[in-house]
PDB file of C-alpha atoms in Angstrom:
ATOM      1  CA  MET A 777     -51.835  77.806  93.930  1.00 97.00           C
ATOM      2  CA  GLN A 778     -49.192  80.582  94.754  1.00 98.00           C
ATOM      3  CA  PHE A 779     -47.659  82.123  97.828  1.00 98.00           C
ATOM      4  CA  THR A 780     -47.021  85.903  97.641  1.00 98.00           C
ATOM      5  CA  VAL A 781     -45.035  87.832 100.143  1.00 98.00           C
ATOM      6  CA  LEU A 782     -46.595  91.329 100.308  1.00 98.00           C
ATOM      7  CA  GLY A 783     -44.442  92.512 103.186  1.00 97.00           C
ATOM      8  CA  SER A 784     -41.036  90.929 104.122  1.00 97.00           C
ATOM      9  CA  GLY A 785     -39.582  93.216 106.700  1.00 96.00           C
ATOM     10  CA  ALA A 786     -39.171  92.878 110.503  1.00 94.00           C
ATOM     11  CA  GLY A 787     -40.510  95.295 113.005  1.00 88.00           C
ATOM     12  CA  LEU A 788     -40.058  98.648 111.301  1.00 88.00           C
ATOM     13  CA  PRO A 789     -40.894  99.251 107.647  1.00 89.00           C
ATOM     14  CA  SER A 790     -38.157 100.561 105.218  1.00 91.00           C
ATOM     15  CA  LYS A 791     -38.177 102.143 101.800  1.00 90.00           C
ATOM     16  CA  LYS A 792     -37.840  98.664 100.326  1.00 91.00           C
ATOM     17  CA  ARG A 793     -39.552  96.322 102.769  1.00 95.00           C
ATOM     18  CA  HIS A 794     -43.031  96.717 104.399  1.00 95.00           C
ATOM     19  CA  THR A 795     -44.016  94.598 107.328  1.00 96.00           C
ATOM     20  CA  GLN A 796     -45.507  91.196 107.386  1.00 96.00           C
ATOM     21  CA  SER A 797     -48.411  90.226 105.090  1.00 98.00           C
ATOM     22  CA  TYR A 798     -48.722  87.155 102.889  1.00 98.00           C
ATOM     23  CA  ILE A 799     -51.303  85.839 100.360  1.00 98.00           C
ATOM     24  CA  LEU A 800     -52.084  82.259  99.672  1.00 98.00           C
ATOM     25  CA  ASP A 801     -53.701  82.323  96.283  1.00 98.00           C
ATOM     26  CA  ALA A 802     -56.192  79.547  96.149  1.00 96.00           C
ATOM     27  CA  VAL A 803     -58.331  81.255  93.510  1.00 96.00           C
ATOM     28  CA  ASP A 804     -58.004  78.361  90.990  1.00 94.00           C
ATOM     29  CA  GLU A 805     -58.907  75.766  93.607  1.00 93.00           C
ATOM     30  CA  THR A 806     -61.595  77.538  95.742  1.00 94.00           C
ATOM     31  CA  ASN A 807     -61.991  81.013  94.290  1.00 95.00           C
ATOM     32  CA  GLN A 808     -60.490  82.818  97.218  1.00 96.00           C
ATOM     33  CA  TYR A 809     -57.332  84.370  98.546  1.00 98.00           C
ATOM     34  CA  ILE A 810     -56.258  83.522 102.169  1.00 98.00           C
ATOM     35  CA  LEU A 811     -54.516  86.505 103.886  1.00 98.00           C
ATOM     36  CA  ILE A 812     -52.015  85.725 106.578  1.00 98.00           C
ATOM     37  CA  ASP A 813     -51.062  88.641 108.820  1.00 98.00           C
ATOM     38  CA  ALA A 814     -51.823  92.184 107.954  1.00 98.00           C
ATOM     39  CA  GLY A 815     -49.006  94.581 108.347  1.00 97.00           C
ATOM     40  CA  GLU A 816     -49.190  98.359 107.995  1.00 94.00           C
ATOM     41  CA  ALA A 817     -49.540  99.509 104.455  1.00 91.00           C
ATOM     42  CA  LEU A 818     -51.229  96.208 103.508  1.00 96.00           C
ATOM     43  CA  GLN A 819     -53.785  98.095 101.346  1.00 95.00           C
ATOM     44  CA  HIS A 820     -50.991  99.878  99.397  1.00 94.00           C
ATOM     45  CA  ARG A 821     -49.232  96.508  98.747  1.00 95.00           C
ATOM     46  CA  ILE A 822     -52.459  95.132  97.346  1.00 96.00           C
ATOM     47  CA  LEU A 823     -52.803  97.992  94.960  1.00 95.00           C
ATOM     48  CA  HIS A 824     -49.693  96.860  93.236  1.00 96.00           C
ATOM     49  CA  THR A 825     -51.035  93.461  92.431  1.00 96.00           C
ATOM     50  CA  SER A 826     -54.103  91.861  90.898  1.00 96.00           C
ATOM     51  CA  ILE A 827     -55.647  90.653  94.219  1.00 96.00           C
ATOM     52  CA  LYS A 828     -59.229  91.546  94.698  1.00 96.00           C
ATOM     53  CA  PRO A 829     -60.069  92.260  98.429  1.00 96.00           C
ATOM     54  CA  SER A 830     -63.576  90.932  97.931  1.00 96.00           C
ATOM     55  CA  LYS A 831     -61.972  87.460  97.177  1.00 97.00           C
ATOM     56  CA  VAL A 832     -60.189  87.455 100.517  1.00 98.00           C
ATOM     57  CA  ARG A 833     -62.608  85.117 102.636  1.00 97.00           C
ATOM     58  CA  SER A 834     -60.236  84.004 105.408  1.00 98.00           C
ATOM     59  CA  ILE A 835     -57.555  85.853 107.292  1.00 98.00           C
ATOM     60  CA  PHE A 836     -55.125  84.251 109.711  1.00 98.00           C
ATOM     61  CA  ILE A 837     -53.265  86.318 112.166  1.00 98.00           C
ATOM     62  CA  THR A 838     -50.181  84.746 113.654  1.00 98.00           C
ATOM     63  CA  HIS A 839     -49.871  87.104 116.660  1.00 98.00           C
ATOM     64  CA  LEU A 840     -50.865  90.554 117.947  1.00 98.00           C
ATOM     65  CA  HIS A 841     -47.567  92.519 117.469  1.00 98.00           C
ATOM     66  CA  GLY A 842     -48.238  95.698 115.514  1.00 97.00           C
ATOM     67  CA  ASP A 843     -46.047  94.760 112.539  1.00 97.00           C
ATOM     68  CA  HIS A 844     -48.478  91.954 111.968  1.00 98.00           C
ATOM     69  CA  ILE A 845     -51.926  93.605 112.473  1.00 98.00           C
ATOM     70  CA  TYR A 846     -51.767  97.352 112.117  1.00 97.00           C
ATOM     71  CA  GLY A 847     -52.921  97.070 108.563  1.00 97.00           C
ATOM     72  CA  LEU A 848     -55.996  94.879 109.415  1.00 98.00           C
ATOM     73  CA  PRO A 849     -58.587  97.582 110.358  1.00 97.00           C
ATOM     74  CA  GLY A 850     -57.960  99.673 107.167  1.00 96.00           C
ATOM     75  CA  PHE A 851     -58.169  96.385 105.001  1.00 97.00           C
ATOM     76  CA  LEU A 852     -61.453  95.408 106.557  1.00 97.00           C
ATOM     77  CA  SER A 853     -62.926  98.812 106.156  1.00 95.00           C
ATOM     78  CA  SER A 854     -61.816  99.234 102.568  1.00 94.00           C
ATOM     79  CA  ARG A 855     -62.969  95.739 101.572  1.00 94.00           C
ATOM     80  CA  ALA A 856     -66.474  96.951 102.352  1.00 91.00           C
ATOM     81  CA  HIS A 857     -66.197  99.429  99.266  1.00 91.00           C
ATOM     82  CA  GLN A 858     -64.207  97.180  96.905  1.00 91.00           C
ATOM     83  CA  GLY A 859     -66.784  94.555  95.960  1.00 90.00           C
ATOM     84  CA  GLY A 860     -66.994  92.988  99.511  1.00 91.00           C
ATOM     85  CA  GLU A 861     -70.498  93.960 100.259  1.00 94.00           C
ATOM     86  CA  ASP A 862     -72.502  90.882 101.754  1.00 95.00           C
ATOM     87  CA  LEU A 863     -69.479  88.629 101.208  1.00 96.00           C
ATOM     88  CA  PRO A 864     -68.682  86.920 104.583  1.00 97.00           C
ATOM     89  CA  LEU A 865     -65.153  87.059 105.962  1.00 98.00           C
ATOM     90  CA  THR A 866     -63.611  85.116 108.880  1.00 98.00           C
ATOM     91  CA  ILE A 867     -60.615  86.178 110.881  1.00 98.00           C
ATOM     92  CA  TYR A 868     -58.577  83.429 112.859  1.00 98.00           C
ATOM     93  CA  GLY A 869     -56.024  84.582 115.462  1.00 98.00           C
ATOM     94  CA  PRO A 870     -54.877  84.645 119.079  1.00 98.00           C
ATOM     95  CA  LYS A 871     -57.079  85.572 122.080  1.00 98.00           C
ATOM     96  CA  GLY A 872     -57.567  89.389 122.214  1.00 98.00           C
ATOM     97  CA  LEU A 873     -57.928  89.936 118.625  1.00 98.00           C
ATOM     98  CA  ALA A 874     -61.628  90.302 118.786  1.00 98.00           C
ATOM     99  CA  ASN A 875     -61.473  92.824 121.671  1.00 98.00           C
ATOM    100  CA  TRP A 876     -58.808  94.827 119.764  1.00 98.00           C
ATOM    101  CA  LEU A 877     -60.954  95.079 116.610  1.00 97.00           C
ATOM    102  CA  ASP A 878     -64.210  95.837 118.591  1.00 97.00           C
ATOM    103  CA  ILE A 879     -62.565  98.726 120.357  1.00 97.00           C
ATOM    104  CA  THR A 880     -60.863 100.058 117.119  1.00 97.00           C
ATOM    105  CA  PHE A 881     -64.106  99.990 115.177  1.00 96.00           C
ATOM    106  CA  GLU A 882     -66.077 101.485 118.020  1.00 97.00           C
ATOM    107  CA  ILE A 883     -63.807 104.532 118.633  1.00 97.00           C
ATOM    108  CA  SER A 884     -63.393 105.075 114.903  1.00 96.00           C
ATOM    109  CA  GLY A 885     -67.070 104.753 114.172  1.00 95.00           C
ATOM    110  CA  SER A 886     -66.346 102.224 111.478  1.00 93.00           C
ATOM    111  CA  ARG A 887     -69.110 100.075 110.030  1.00 93.00           C
ATOM    112  CA  LEU A 888     -68.838  97.141 107.701  1.00 95.00           C
ATOM    113  CA  ASN A 889     -71.480  95.996 105.134  1.00 95.00           C
ATOM    114  CA  TYR A 890     -70.499  92.278 105.219  1.00 96.00           C
ATOM    115  CA  PRO A 891     -70.713  89.538 107.936  1.00 97.00           C
ATOM    116  CA  LEU A 892     -67.393  89.388 109.826  1.00 97.00           C
ATOM    117  CA  SER A 893     -66.631  86.472 112.123  1.00 97.00           C
ATOM    118  CA  ILE A 894     -63.690  86.431 114.515  1.00 98.00           C
ATOM    119  CA  VAL A 895     -62.479  83.086 115.718  1.00 98.00           C
ATOM    120  CA  GLU A 896     -59.711  83.012 118.469  1.00 98.00           C
ATOM    121  CA  VAL A 897     -57.607  79.992 118.047  1.00 98.00           C
ATOM    122  CA  GLY A 898     -55.451  77.910 120.443  1.00 97.00           C
ATOM    123  CA  HIS A 899     -52.776  75.400 120.429  1.00 98.00           C
ATOM    124  CA  LYS A 900     -53.443  72.172 118.452  1.00 98.00           C
ATOM    125  CA  ASP A 901     -56.797  73.556 117.072  1.00 98.00           C
ATOM    126  CA  CYS A 902     -57.792  72.178 113.613  1.00 98.00           C
ATOM    127  CA  ILE A 903     -59.782  74.415 111.433  1.00 97.00           C
ATOM    128  CA  GLU A 904     -61.619  73.407 108.232  1.00 97.00           C
ATOM    129  CA  ILE A 905     -62.002  76.042 105.456  1.00 95.00           C
ATOM    130  CA  ASP A 906     -63.244  74.840 101.977  1.00 91.00           C
ATOM    131  CA  ASN A 907     -60.607  72.623 100.641  1.00 93.00           C
ATOM    132  CA  PHE A 908     -58.105  72.930 103.585  1.00 97.00           C
ATOM    133  CA  LYS A 909     -57.523  71.707 107.042  1.00 98.00           C
ATOM    134  CA  VAL A 910     -55.471  74.213 109.025  1.00 98.00           C
ATOM    135  CA  HIS A 911     -53.512  72.833 111.984  1.00 98.00           C
ATOM    136  CA  VAL A 912     -52.563  75.504 114.760  1.00 98.00           C
ATOM    137  CA  ARG A 913     -49.399  75.213 116.739  1.00 98.00           C
ATOM    138  CA  LEU A 914     -48.090  77.531 119.539  1.00 98.00           C
ATOM    139  CA  LEU A 915     -44.558  78.899 118.769  1.00 98.00           C
ATOM    140  CA  ASP A 916     -41.833  80.188 121.175  1.00 98.00           C
ATOM    141  CA  HIS A 917     -42.265  83.949 121.107  1.00 98.00           C
ATOM    142  CA  ASN A 918     -42.736  86.564 123.932  1.00 97.00           C
ATOM    143  CA  ILE A 919     -46.451  86.633 123.296  1.00 98.00           C
ATOM    144  CA  ASP A 920     -48.689  83.911 121.811  1.00 98.00           C
ATOM    145  CA  SER A 921     -47.588  83.385 118.294  1.00 98.00           C
ATOM    146  CA  PHE A 922     -48.822  80.605 115.924  1.00 98.00           C
ATOM    147  CA  LEU A 923     -47.852  78.312 113.205  1.00 98.00           C
ATOM    148  CA  TYR A 924     -50.568  77.611 110.736  1.00 98.00           C
ATOM    149  CA  VAL A 925     -50.179  74.503 108.660  1.00 98.00           C
ATOM    150  CA  PHE A 926     -52.574  74.526 105.554  1.00 98.00           C
ATOM    151  CA  LYS A 927     -53.074  71.040 104.327  1.00 98.00           C
ATOM    152  CA  GLU A 928     -55.108  70.796 101.062  1.00 97.00           C
ATOM    153  CA  ASN A 929     -57.552  67.880 100.914  1.00 95.00           C
ATOM    154  CA  ASP A 930     -56.442  64.976  98.848  1.00 92.00           C
ATOM    155  CA  LYS A 931     -58.244  64.404  95.481  1.00 87.00           C
ATOM    156  CA  THR A 932     -59.464  61.275  93.942  1.00 84.00           C
ATOM    157  CA  GLY A 933     -57.358  59.981  91.122  1.00 88.00           C
ATOM    158  CA  ALA A 934     -58.391  60.525  87.460  1.00 89.00           C
ATOM    159  CA  LEU A 935     -60.574  58.036  85.744  1.00 93.00           C
ATOM    160  CA  ASP A 936     -58.706  55.563  83.458  1.00 93.00           C
ATOM    161  CA  PRO A 937     -60.617  55.889  80.110  1.00 93.00           C
ATOM    162  CA  ASP A 938     -58.974  52.658  78.795  1.00 94.00           C
ATOM    163  CA  LYS A 939     -60.238  50.528  81.790  1.00 94.00           C
ATOM    164  CA  LEU A 940     -63.779  52.013  81.388  1.00 95.00           C
ATOM    165  CA  LYS A 941     -63.748  51.383  77.537  1.00 94.00           C
ATOM    166  CA  GLY A 942     -62.662  47.886  78.345  1.00 94.00           C
ATOM    167  CA  ILE A 943     -66.046  47.142  80.009  1.00 94.00           C
ATOM    168  CA  GLY A 944     -67.752  48.919  77.262  1.00 94.00           C
ATOM    169  CA  ILE A 945     -68.227  52.566  78.569  1.00 94.00           C
ATOM    170  CA  GLU A 946     -67.175  55.222  76.192  1.00 92.00           C
ATOM    171  CA  PRO A 947     -66.342  58.677  77.072  1.00 92.00           C
ATOM    172  CA  GLY A 948     -69.401  60.809  77.943  1.00 92.00           C
ATOM    173  CA  PRO A 949     -71.434  62.257  80.767  1.00 90.00           C
ATOM    174  CA  LEU A 950     -71.609  58.942  82.502  1.00 90.00           C
ATOM    175  CA  TYR A 951     -67.931  59.474  83.411  1.00 92.00           C
ATOM    176  CA  ALA A 952     -68.852  62.405  85.793  1.00 89.00           C
ATOM    177  CA  GLU A 953     -71.463  60.285  87.592  1.00 91.00           C
ATOM    178  CA  ILE A 954     -69.084  57.390  87.914  1.00 93.00           C
ATOM    179  CA  LYS A 955     -66.422  59.558  89.546  1.00 88.00           C
ATOM    180  CA  LYS A 956     -68.805  60.935  92.103  1.00 87.00           C
ATOM    181  CA  ALA A 957     -69.798  57.428  93.230  1.00 92.00           C
ATOM    182  CA  ASP A 958     -67.996  54.742  95.283  1.00 92.00           C
ATOM    183  CA  VAL A 959     -69.744  52.045  93.073  1.00 94.00           C
ATOM    184  CA  PHE A 960     -71.594  52.107  89.729  1.00 94.00           C
ATOM    185  CA  GLU A 961     -73.645  49.714  87.682  1.00 93.00           C
ATOM    186  CA  PHE A 962     -73.456  48.999  84.025  1.00 93.00           C
ATOM    187  CA  ASN A 963     -75.140  46.279  81.978  1.00 92.00           C
ATOM    188  CA  GLY A 964     -76.263  44.578  85.127  1.00 93.00           C
ATOM    189  CA  GLU A 965     -72.844  44.355  86.769  1.00 93.00           C
ATOM    190  CA  THR A 966     -71.705  46.345  89.803  1.00 95.00           C
ATOM    191  CA  TYR A 967     -68.146  47.965  89.843  1.00 95.00           C
ATOM    192  CA  ARG A 968     -66.084  49.781  92.352  1.00 94.00           C
ATOM    193  CA  THR A 969     -65.084  53.213  91.025  1.00 94.00           C
ATOM    194  CA  SER A 970     -61.578  52.827  92.728  1.00 90.00           C
ATOM    195  CA  ASP A 971     -60.782  49.987  90.281  1.00 93.00           C
ATOM    196  CA  PHE A 972     -61.105  52.469  87.428  1.00 94.00           C
ATOM    197  CA  THR A 973     -59.129  55.480  88.720  1.00 92.00           C
ATOM    198  CA  GLY A 974     -55.443  56.228  89.205  1.00 89.00           C
ATOM    199  CA  PRO A 975     -53.793  56.857  92.598  1.00 88.00           C
ATOM    200  CA  ASP A 976     -55.261  59.729  94.701  1.00 87.00           C
ATOM    201  CA  ILE A 977     -53.530  63.100  94.321  1.00 89.00           C
ATOM    202  CA  THR A 978     -51.856  64.219  97.480  1.00 93.00           C
ATOM    203  CA  GLY A 979     -52.898  67.731  98.776  1.00 95.00           C
ATOM    204  CA  ARG A 980     -50.342  70.354  99.081  1.00 97.00           C
ATOM    205  CA  LYS A 981     -49.028  71.449 102.416  1.00 98.00           C
ATOM    206  CA  ILE A 982     -47.961  75.083 103.358  1.00 98.00           C
ATOM    207  CA  SER A 983     -46.523  75.831 106.822  1.00 98.00           C
ATOM    208  CA  VAL A 984     -46.482  79.514 107.795  1.00 98.00           C
ATOM    209  CA  HIS A 985     -44.770  80.533 110.923  1.00 98.00           C
ATOM    210  CA  GLY A 986     -45.361  83.684 113.042  1.00 98.00           C
ATOM    211  CA  ASP A 987     -42.460  85.141 114.914  1.00 98.00           C
ATOM    212  CA  THR A 988     -40.508  82.463 116.857  1.00 98.00           C
ATOM    213  CA  ARG A 989     -37.357  81.144 118.294  1.00 98.00           C
ATOM    214  CA  VAL A 990     -36.115  78.013 116.579  1.00 98.00           C
ATOM    215  CA  MET A 991     -37.947  74.947 117.786  1.00 97.00           C
ATOM    216  CA  ALA A 992     -36.534  71.480 117.589  1.00 95.00           C
ATOM    217  CA  GLU A 993     -39.331  69.489 119.320  1.00 96.00           C
ATOM    218  CA  PRO A 994     -40.087  66.266 117.420  1.00 97.00           C
ATOM    219  CA  GLU A 995     -43.752  66.865 117.401  1.00 97.00           C
ATOM    220  CA  TYR A 996     -43.307  70.237 115.751  1.00 98.00           C
ATOM    221  CA  LEU A 997     -40.865  68.888 113.214  1.00 98.00           C
ATOM    222  CA  SER A 998     -43.189  66.111 112.347  1.00 98.00           C
ATOM    223  CA  LEU A 999     -46.120  68.613 111.818  1.00 98.00           C
ATOM    224  CA  ILE A1000     -44.190  70.457 109.181  1.00 98.00           C
ATOM    225  CA  ASP A1001     -42.458  67.598 107.631  1.00 98.00           C
ATOM    226  CA  ARG A1002     -43.068  67.076 103.893  1.00 97.00           C
ATOM    227  CA  SER A1003     -44.325  70.562 103.435  1.00 98.00           C
ATOM    228  CA  ASP A1004     -44.369  71.869  99.956  1.00 98.00           C
ATOM    229  CA  VAL A1005     -43.528  75.383 101.273  1.00 98.00           C
ATOM    230  CA  ILE A1006     -42.171  76.458 104.744  1.00 98.00           C
ATOM    231  CA  VAL A1007     -42.342  80.084 105.536  1.00 98.00           C
ATOM    232  CA  HIS A1008     -40.081  80.897 108.528  1.00 98.00           C
ATOM    233  CA  GLU A1009     -38.768  84.135 109.969  1.00 98.00           C
ATOM    234  CA  ALA A1010     -35.069  84.839 110.240  1.00 98.00           C
ATOM    235  CA  THR A1011     -34.757  88.306 111.749  1.00 97.00           C
ATOM    236  CA  TYR A1012     -31.030  87.725 112.133  1.00 97.00           C
ATOM    237  CA  LEU A1013     -28.994  86.760 109.140  1.00 97.00           C
ATOM    238  CA  ASP A1014     -25.339  87.051 110.504  1.00 94.00           C
ATOM    239  CA  GLY A1015     -24.705  84.478 113.087  1.00 93.00           C
ATOM    240  CA  GLU A1016     -26.210  86.222 116.054  1.00 95.00           C
ATOM    241  CA  GLN A1017     -27.982  83.116 117.499  1.00 96.00           C
ATOM    242  CA  GLU A1018     -27.721  84.333 121.064  1.00 97.00           C
ATOM    243  CA  LYS A1019     -29.165  87.687 120.411  1.00 96.00           C
ATOM    244  CA  ALA A1020     -31.962  86.062 118.289  1.00 97.00           C
ATOM    245  CA  HIS A1021     -32.758  83.725 121.179  1.00 97.00           C
ATOM    246  CA  ARG A1022     -32.864  86.611 123.737  1.00 97.00           C
ATOM    247  CA  TYR A1023     -35.337  88.573 121.695  1.00 97.00           C
ATOM    248  CA  PHE A1024     -37.610  85.583 120.734  1.00 98.00           C
ATOM    249  CA  HIS A1025     -36.581  85.498 117.065  1.00 98.00           C
ATOM    250  CA  SER A1026     -34.555  83.116 114.759  1.00 98.00           C
ATOM    251  CA  GLU A1027     -31.267  83.250 113.033  1.00 98.00           C
ATOM    252  CA  ILE A1028     -30.983  81.803 109.500  1.00 98.00           C
ATOM    253  CA  THR A1029     -28.225  79.260 110.251  1.00 97.00           C
ATOM    254  CA  SER A1030     -30.078  77.903 113.139  1.00 97.00           C
ATOM    255  CA  VAL A1031     -33.192  77.590 111.087  1.00 98.00           C
ATOM    256  CA  LEU A1032     -31.400  75.649 108.319  1.00 98.00           C
ATOM    257  CA  ASP A1033     -29.757  73.370 110.787  1.00 97.00           C
ATOM    258  CA  ASN A1034     -33.064  72.685 112.585  1.00 98.00           C
ATOM    259  CA  LEU A1035     -34.818  71.677 109.228  1.00 98.00           C
ATOM    260  CA  LYS A1036     -32.120  69.657 107.701  1.00 96.00           C
ATOM    261  CA  ASN A1037     -33.655  66.366 108.974  1.00 91.00           C
ATOM    262  CA  ILE A1038     -37.082  66.959 107.433  1.00 97.00           C
ATOM    263  CA  ASP A1039     -38.305  67.045 103.827  1.00 97.00           C
ATOM    264  CA  TYR A1040     -39.723  70.038 102.235  1.00 97.00           C
ATOM    265  CA  GLY A1041     -40.017  71.717  98.827  1.00 97.00           C
ATOM    266  CA  ALA A1042     -39.044  75.308  99.491  1.00 98.00           C
ATOM    267  CA  LEU A1043     -38.135  77.409 102.386  1.00 98.00           C
ATOM    268  CA  LEU A1044     -39.063  81.034 102.252  1.00 98.00           C
ATOM    269  CA  ILE A1045     -37.074  83.291 104.736  1.00 98.00           C
ATOM    270  CA  THR A1046     -39.071  86.315 105.822  1.00 98.00           C
ATOM    271  CA  HIS A1047     -39.251  89.006 108.486  1.00 97.00           C
ATOM    272  CA  LEU A1048     -35.775  90.313 107.545  1.00 97.00           C
ATOM    273  CA  SER A1049     -34.286  93.124 109.551  1.00 95.00           C
ATOM    274  CA  ASN A1050     -33.879  96.336 107.661  1.00 92.00           C
ATOM    275  CA  ARG A1051     -30.311  96.842 108.920  1.00 92.00           C
ATOM    276  CA  TYR A1052     -29.051  94.407 106.176  1.00 95.00           C
ATOM    277  CA  GLU A1053     -27.802  96.041 103.005  1.00 94.00           C
ATOM    278  CA  ASP A1054     -28.580  94.685  99.500  1.00 93.00           C
ATOM    279  CA  GLY A1055     -25.055  93.704  98.930  1.00 95.00           C
ATOM    280  CA  PHE A1056     -25.019  91.474 102.076  1.00 96.00           C
ATOM    281  CA  LEU A1057     -28.387  89.957 101.134  1.00 96.00           C
ATOM    282  CA  ASN A1058     -27.287  89.230  97.546  1.00 96.00           C
ATOM    283  CA  GLU A1059     -24.018  87.491  98.686  1.00 97.00           C
ATOM    284  CA  LEU A1060     -25.858  85.490 101.342  1.00 97.00           C
ATOM    285  CA  ALA A1061     -28.518  84.321  98.799  1.00 96.00           C
ATOM    286  CA  LYS A1062     -25.708  82.853  96.609  1.00 96.00           C
ATOM    287  CA  GLU A1063     -24.731  80.557  99.598  1.00 96.00           C
ATOM    288  CA  LEU A1064     -28.070  79.283 100.458  1.00 97.00           C
ATOM    289  CA  PRO A1065     -28.974  75.686  99.537  1.00 96.00           C
ATOM    290  CA  SER A1066     -31.285  75.057  96.517  1.00 95.00           C
ATOM    291  CA  GLY A1067     -34.926  75.690  97.425  1.00 96.00           C
ATOM    292  CA  VAL A1068     -34.154  78.361 100.137  1.00 98.00           C
ATOM    293  CA  HIS A1069     -35.124  81.842  99.231  1.00 98.00           C
ATOM    294  CA  LEU A1070     -34.549  85.161 101.066  1.00 98.00           C
ATOM    295  CA  THR A1071     -37.830  86.782 100.158  1.00 98.00           C
ATOM    296  CA  HIS A1072     -38.492  90.429  99.301  1.00 97.00           C
ATOM    297  CA  ASP A1073     -41.880  92.372  98.911  1.00 97.00           C
ATOM    298  CA  PHE A1074     -43.905  90.945  96.104  1.00 97.00           C
ATOM    299  CA  PHE A1075     -41.915  87.800  96.039  1.00 98.00           C
ATOM    300  CA  GLU A1076     -44.031  85.013  94.460  1.00 98.00           C
ATOM    301  CA  HIS A1077     -43.665  81.261  94.728  1.00 98.00           C
ATOM    302  CA  PRO A1078     -45.890  78.880  92.686  1.00 97.00           C
ATOM    303  CA  ILE A1079     -46.882  75.819  94.623  1.00 97.00           C
ATOM    304  CA  LEU A1080     -47.134  72.958  92.138  1.00 89.00           C
ATOM    305  CA  ARG A1081     -48.572  69.635  92.991  1.00 78.00           C
ATOM    306  CA  ASN A1082     -45.894  67.079  94.225  1.00 64.00           C
ATOM    307  CA  SER A1083     -43.456  69.978  94.502  1.00 53.00           C
ATOM    308  CA  GLN A1084     -42.033  68.316  97.765  1.00 50.00           C
ATOM    309  CA  GLU A1085     -41.440  65.106  95.995  1.00 43.00           C
ATOM    310  CA  ASN A1086     -39.819  66.926  93.184  1.00 40.00           C
ATOM    311  CA  LYS A1087     -37.406  68.940  95.283  1.00 43.00           C
TER     312      LYS A1087
END
């Protein structure tokens, strides 16, 4: 599994940073990409990667500001001609998303050749997609903006071949049948499969924020605690906490202070204002704690199993 930042800039695009779009690559796990937000020039960003639009089966929109959605109609239209014919796609996002897309497609005369579902989400919803449960949490922005916490389902531990050999079962096709069952019979005896497997493998957890002020509520912090990856905006990087709060955004020092009492594997800082020069960003990056990254367009972060524990 991998998290890719296609667009890392805030508000206005620049020559080096496009606006917000992310890809959660779950191709190895569920044969799909999950797209989170769809900033302007999303299609152009994808052209520089190996991502196949036809394998995007779920899209999550954090909020309806233009820098997070203006690339969506173009992507949906192009997907129809990039192998997406007849392949269903579901978009999750705030109230108003369906109306905006309906009007956009009606006025532009656009037609899709695949089933499109639009699900408008709310605070504390829980969505199930393939191998994930996605928890939705309202953030603190000047319009409804959501946090999406992607929790991969736990996996049953691997079979212990030595234990199975101990009762006379040699490796073979029977192993697959045993793993699928809670109990199995062999030579007239009944056994519990759990007695022959290792510990369950904990699913990975990825917490992706839309635009927001820093939030310190215990319920919110508990929700993102023990994330393998946290993606959080920091539009302000130079100590302007009051300005960040006034404009419903976050400042990096406040973000770090707020998260210091929870556990996480990596913190990806995004939504960076284009007013910061490379020299400033490079110096700031040197001062950040281990595991905290100032992202850029095409930044990639692999999400390994147990990455939080191995921080």
